[in-house]
XYZ file of C-alpha atoms in Angstrom:
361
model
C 85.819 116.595 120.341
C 87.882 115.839 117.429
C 90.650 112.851 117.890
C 92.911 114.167 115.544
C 95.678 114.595 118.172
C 96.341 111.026 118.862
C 97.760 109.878 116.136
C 100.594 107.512 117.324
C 103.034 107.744 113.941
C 104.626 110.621 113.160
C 103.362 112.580 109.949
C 106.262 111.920 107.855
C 104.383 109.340 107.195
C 103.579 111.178 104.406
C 106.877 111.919 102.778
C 107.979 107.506 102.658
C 109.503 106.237 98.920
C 107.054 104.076 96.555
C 109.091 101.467 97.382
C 106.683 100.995 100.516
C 103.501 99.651 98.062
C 105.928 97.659 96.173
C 106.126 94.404 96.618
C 109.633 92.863 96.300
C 110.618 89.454 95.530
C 112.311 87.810 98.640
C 115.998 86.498 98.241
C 116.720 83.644 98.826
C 118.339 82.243 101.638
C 118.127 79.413 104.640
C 114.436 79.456 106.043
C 115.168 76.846 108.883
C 115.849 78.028 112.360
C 115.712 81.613 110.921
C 112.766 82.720 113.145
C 114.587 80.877 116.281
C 117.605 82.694 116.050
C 115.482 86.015 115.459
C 114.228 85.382 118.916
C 117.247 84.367 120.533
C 119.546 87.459 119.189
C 116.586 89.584 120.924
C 116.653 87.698 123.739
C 120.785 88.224 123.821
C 121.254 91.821 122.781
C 117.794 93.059 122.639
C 116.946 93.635 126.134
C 120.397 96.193 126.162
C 118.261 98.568 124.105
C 115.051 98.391 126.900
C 113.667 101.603 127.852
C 111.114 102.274 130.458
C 108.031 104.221 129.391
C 108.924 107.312 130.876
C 112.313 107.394 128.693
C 110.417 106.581 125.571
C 108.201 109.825 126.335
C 111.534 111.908 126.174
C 112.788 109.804 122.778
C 109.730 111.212 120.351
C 110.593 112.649 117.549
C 110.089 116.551 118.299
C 111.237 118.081 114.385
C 107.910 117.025 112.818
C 107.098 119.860 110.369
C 104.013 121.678 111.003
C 102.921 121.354 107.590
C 102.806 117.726 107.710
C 101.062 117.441 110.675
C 97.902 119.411 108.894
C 98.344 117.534 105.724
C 98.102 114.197 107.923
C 95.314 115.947 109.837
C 93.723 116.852 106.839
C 93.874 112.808 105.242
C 92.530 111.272 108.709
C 89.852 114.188 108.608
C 88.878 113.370 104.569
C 87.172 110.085 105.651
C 83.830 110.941 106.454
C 83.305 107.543 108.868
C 85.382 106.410 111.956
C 85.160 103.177 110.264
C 87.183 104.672 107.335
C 89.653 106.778 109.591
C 90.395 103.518 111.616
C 91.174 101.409 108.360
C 93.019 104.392 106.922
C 95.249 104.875 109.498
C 95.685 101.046 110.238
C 97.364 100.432 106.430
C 99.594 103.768 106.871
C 101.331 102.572 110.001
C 101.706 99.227 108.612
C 103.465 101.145 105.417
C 105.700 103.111 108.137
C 106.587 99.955 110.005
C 107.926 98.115 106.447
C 109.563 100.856 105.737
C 111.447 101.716 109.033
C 112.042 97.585 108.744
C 113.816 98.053 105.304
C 115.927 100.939 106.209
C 117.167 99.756 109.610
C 117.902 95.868 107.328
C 115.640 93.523 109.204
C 113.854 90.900 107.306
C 111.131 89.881 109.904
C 108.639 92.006 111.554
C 107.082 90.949 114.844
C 103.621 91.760 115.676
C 102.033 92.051 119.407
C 98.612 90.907 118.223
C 97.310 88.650 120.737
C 94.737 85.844 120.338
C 91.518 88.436 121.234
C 92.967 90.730 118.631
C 93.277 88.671 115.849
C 89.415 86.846 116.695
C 88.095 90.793 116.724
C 90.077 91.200 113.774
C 88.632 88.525 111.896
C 85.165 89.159 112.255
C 86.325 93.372 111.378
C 87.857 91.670 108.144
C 84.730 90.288 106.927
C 82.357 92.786 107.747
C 85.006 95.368 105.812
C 84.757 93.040 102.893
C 88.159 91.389 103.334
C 87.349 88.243 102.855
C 89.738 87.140 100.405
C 92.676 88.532 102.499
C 91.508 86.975 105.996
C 94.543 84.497 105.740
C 97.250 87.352 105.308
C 95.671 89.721 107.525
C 94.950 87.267 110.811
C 97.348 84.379 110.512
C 100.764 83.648 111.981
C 103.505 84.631 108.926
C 102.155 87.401 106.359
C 104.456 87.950 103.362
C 102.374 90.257 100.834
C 105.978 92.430 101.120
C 108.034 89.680 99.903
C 111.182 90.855 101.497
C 109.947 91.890 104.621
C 107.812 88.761 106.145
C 104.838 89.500 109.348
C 104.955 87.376 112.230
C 102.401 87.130 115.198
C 104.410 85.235 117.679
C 101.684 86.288 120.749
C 98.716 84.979 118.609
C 98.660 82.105 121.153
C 97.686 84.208 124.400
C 94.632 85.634 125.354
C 94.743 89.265 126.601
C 93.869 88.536 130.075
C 96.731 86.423 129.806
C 99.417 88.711 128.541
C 97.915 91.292 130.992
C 98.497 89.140 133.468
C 102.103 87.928 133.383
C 103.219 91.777 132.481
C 101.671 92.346 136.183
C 103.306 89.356 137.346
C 106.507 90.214 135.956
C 106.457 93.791 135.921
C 107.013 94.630 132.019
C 106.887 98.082 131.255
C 104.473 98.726 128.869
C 103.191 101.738 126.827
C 99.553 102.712 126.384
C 98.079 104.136 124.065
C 94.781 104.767 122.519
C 93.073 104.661 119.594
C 90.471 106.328 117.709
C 87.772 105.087 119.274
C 88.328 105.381 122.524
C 85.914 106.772 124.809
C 83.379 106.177 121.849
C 80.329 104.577 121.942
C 79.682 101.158 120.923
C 78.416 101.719 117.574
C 80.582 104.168 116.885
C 82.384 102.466 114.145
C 82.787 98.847 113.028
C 85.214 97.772 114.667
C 84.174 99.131 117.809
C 81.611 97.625 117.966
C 82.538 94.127 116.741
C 84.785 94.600 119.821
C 81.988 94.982 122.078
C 80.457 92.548 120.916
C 83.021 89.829 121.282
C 84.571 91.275 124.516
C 80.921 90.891 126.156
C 79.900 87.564 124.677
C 83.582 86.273 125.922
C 82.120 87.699 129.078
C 79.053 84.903 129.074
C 81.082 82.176 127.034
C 84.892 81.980 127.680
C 85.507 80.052 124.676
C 84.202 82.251 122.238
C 87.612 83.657 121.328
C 89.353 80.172 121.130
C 86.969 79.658 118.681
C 86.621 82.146 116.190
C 90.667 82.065 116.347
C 90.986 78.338 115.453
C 88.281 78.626 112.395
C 91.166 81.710 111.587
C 93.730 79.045 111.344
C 92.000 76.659 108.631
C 92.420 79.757 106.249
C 95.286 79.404 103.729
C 96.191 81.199 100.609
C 97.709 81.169 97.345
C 101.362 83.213 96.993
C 101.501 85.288 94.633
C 104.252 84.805 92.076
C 106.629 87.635 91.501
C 105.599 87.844 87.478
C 101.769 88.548 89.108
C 103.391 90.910 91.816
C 105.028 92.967 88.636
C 101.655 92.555 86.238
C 99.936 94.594 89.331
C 97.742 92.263 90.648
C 98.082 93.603 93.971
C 96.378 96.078 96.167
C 97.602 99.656 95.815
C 97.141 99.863 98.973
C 97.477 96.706 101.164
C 99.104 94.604 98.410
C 96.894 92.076 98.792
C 95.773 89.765 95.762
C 92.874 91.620 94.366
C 89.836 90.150 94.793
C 87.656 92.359 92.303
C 89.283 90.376 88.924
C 85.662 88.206 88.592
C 83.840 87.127 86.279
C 80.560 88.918 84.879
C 78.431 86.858 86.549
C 79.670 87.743 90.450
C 78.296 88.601 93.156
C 80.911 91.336 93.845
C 79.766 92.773 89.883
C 75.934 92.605 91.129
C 76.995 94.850 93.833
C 78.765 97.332 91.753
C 75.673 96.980 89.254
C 73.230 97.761 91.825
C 75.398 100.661 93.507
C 76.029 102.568 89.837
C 72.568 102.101 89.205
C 71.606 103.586 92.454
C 73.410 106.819 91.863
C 72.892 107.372 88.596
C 70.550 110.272 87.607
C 68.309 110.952 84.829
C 69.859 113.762 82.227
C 67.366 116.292 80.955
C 67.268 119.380 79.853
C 68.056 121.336 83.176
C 71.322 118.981 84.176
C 72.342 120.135 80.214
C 71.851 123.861 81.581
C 73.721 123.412 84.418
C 76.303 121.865 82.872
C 76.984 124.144 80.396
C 76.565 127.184 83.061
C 79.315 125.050 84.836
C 81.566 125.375 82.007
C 85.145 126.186 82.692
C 84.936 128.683 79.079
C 85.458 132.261 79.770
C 82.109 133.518 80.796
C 79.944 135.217 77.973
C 81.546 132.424 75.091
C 78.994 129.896 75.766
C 80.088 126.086 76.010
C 83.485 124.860 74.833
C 82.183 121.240 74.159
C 81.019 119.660 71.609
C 80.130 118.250 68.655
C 76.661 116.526 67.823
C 75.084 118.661 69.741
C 76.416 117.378 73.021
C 77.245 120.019 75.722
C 80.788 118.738 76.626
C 83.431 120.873 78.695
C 86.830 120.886 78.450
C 87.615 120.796 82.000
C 87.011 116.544 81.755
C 90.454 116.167 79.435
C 92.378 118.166 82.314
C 91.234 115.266 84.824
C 93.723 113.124 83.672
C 96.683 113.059 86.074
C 95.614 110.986 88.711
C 93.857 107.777 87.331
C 90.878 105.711 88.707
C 92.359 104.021 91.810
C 89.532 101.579 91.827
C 90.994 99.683 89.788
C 94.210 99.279 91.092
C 92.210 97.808 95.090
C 90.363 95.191 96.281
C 87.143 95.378 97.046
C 87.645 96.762 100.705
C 90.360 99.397 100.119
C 87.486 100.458 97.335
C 84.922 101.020 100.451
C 88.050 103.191 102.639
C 88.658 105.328 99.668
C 84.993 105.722 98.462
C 84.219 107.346 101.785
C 87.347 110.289 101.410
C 86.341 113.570 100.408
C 89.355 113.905 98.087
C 91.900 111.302 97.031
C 93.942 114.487 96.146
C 94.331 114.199 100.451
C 96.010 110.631 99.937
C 100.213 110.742 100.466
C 102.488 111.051 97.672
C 103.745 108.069 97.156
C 100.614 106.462 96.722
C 99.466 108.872 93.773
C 103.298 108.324 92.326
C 102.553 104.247 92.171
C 99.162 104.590 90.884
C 100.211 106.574 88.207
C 103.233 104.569 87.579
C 100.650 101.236 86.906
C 98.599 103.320 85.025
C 101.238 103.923 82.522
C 102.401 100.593 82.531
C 98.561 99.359 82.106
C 98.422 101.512 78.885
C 101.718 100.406 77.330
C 100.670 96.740 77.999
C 97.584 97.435 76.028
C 99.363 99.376 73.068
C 101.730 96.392 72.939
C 99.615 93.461 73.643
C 99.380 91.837 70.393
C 102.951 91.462 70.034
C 102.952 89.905 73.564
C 102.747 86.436 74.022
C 100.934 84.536 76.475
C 102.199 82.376 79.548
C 100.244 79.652 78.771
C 101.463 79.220 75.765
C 104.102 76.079 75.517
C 105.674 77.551 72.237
């Protein structure tokens, strides 16, 4: 059965400004005590707003458009692995919470990952190639939006623990599921890196504790907002891209071996079929060219939407080599890839009058 239907953000999703995978550069204003009196203006006028689950149930939104629900069907459904669908839809509703934190003016966005979470999380991070952004993705404050900064004020408590004073206490909770529920263990990644710390917690209690403390040893480098605006960033998790290396990388030895892997040998029947496959009017023969090469026409028209590996890192490469069609992705996405594709080009046409940072002139 397909688990389409349990998506748990609604599809306008789809329709959010490119604002959302732009970073912006954070004003500036009083950092101490700002996160205190975050939590104690919740604590004050927050709990007014509490509803109980059954209320929440009657708050959904219930004018989502048809037509966005297939076209969000239709992106989830794209990605040929679970693996890919998780991921996928794990970056969209972080772009739908930034963006519902922007419009509503808040400047911090709390996070309910708890300590098991974020030692799952780690270990999903580095088998999904995230290396580079483990320190943004599992620590405490995550500010790859500038303006709008990620905290993880539960990262501190087990899950039997926060399970356990919400029975205590009697917190009303809401749950809901995921993907992979009801799935088998190796149905994905990370389901089954959740398995497998889940069950070795079972056997060795402080496995979690310590997979989370190696998470807090990990620091990194803030971007600058002149690197935020050359695009150095993820298109789609703004992260620092981690695929600017040197020649001699391992990360350009994989891409070696992979384009190697895949490429085939051109002889005289691929030439056939690709002039049979010619978008010419049938009975004119090929439209290409000249030398003697057979080349159609219909490669100039695939211009509009440029490479987007470029513009990731190395894991948001993987997410988006397993979709069917980037064509699928949302709008805004396509708009701010094009948008630093332009801006890529005119840096190039003007780059000799340009001078460099480094410079002391």
């Amino acid at each position: 059965k397909k688990k389409t239907d349990i998506i748990t953000f609604p599809p306008k999703v789809l329709e959010l400004p490119t604002s959302v995978v732009m970073p912006v550069q954070q004003q500036s204003e009083p950092v101490t005590g700002a996160y205190k009196a975050a939590v104690d203006h919740f604590l004050l006028h927050g709990r007014k707003n509490d509803v109980s689950p059954e209320e929440q149930e009657n708050i959904l939104p219930c004018d989502v458009n048809e037509s966005q629900t297939c076209a969000l069907q239709q992106l989830i459904g794209s990605a040929k692995t679970l693996t890919s669908r998780e991921d996928l839809l794990n970056t969209l509703r972080h772009h739908l919470l930034v963006h519902t934190a922007r419009s509503n003016g808040y400047s911090k966005l709390m996070l309910g990952d708890s300590c098991t979470r974020l030692a799952v999380k780690l270990l999903i991070s580095i088998s999904l190639g995230r290396g580079a952004q483990l320190a943004q993705d599992v620590g405490f404050s995550d500010s790859r939006y500038g303006d709008i900064i990620s905290v993880r004020p539960m990262r501190d408590y087990s899950a039997k623990e926060i399970a356990f004073y919400n029975h205590m206490f009697n917190v009303p909770y809401v749950s809901v599921p995921s993907l992979h529920t009801k799935t088998q263990d190796k149905a994905s990644i990370q389901r089954l890196t959740e398995s497998f710390v889940t069950k070795l917690q079972t056997d060795f209690p402080s496995t979690v504790s310590t997979i989370y403390r190696t998470s807090e040893k990990l620091q990194t480098a803030d971007l600058s907002s002149s690197a935020a605006a050359d695009g150095s960033r993820c298109l789609l998790c703004l992260c620092s891209l981690d695929t600017v290396t040197d020649v001699a990388s391992a990360l350009q030895a994989t891409l070696i071996s992979e384009q190697l892997s895949h490429t085939k040998i051109q002889g005289p029947e691929s030439e056939l079929s690709t002039a049979e496959e010619c978008c010419s009017i049938k009975g004119e023969g090929s439209c290409g060219g000249t030398g003697g090469g057979v080349v159609c026409c219909s490669s100039a028209k695939e211009v509009d939407t440029p490479d987007l590996r470029e513009l990731m890192c190395y894991s948001c490469q993987l997410t988006i080599r397993d979709m069917s069609s980037i064509h699928h992705l949302p709008h805004y996405i396509l708009l701010e890839a094009q948008r630093r594709h332009r801006r890529s080009l005119m840096r190039e046409e003007i780059r000799e009058f340009l001078l460099d940072a480094d410079e002391d002139d």
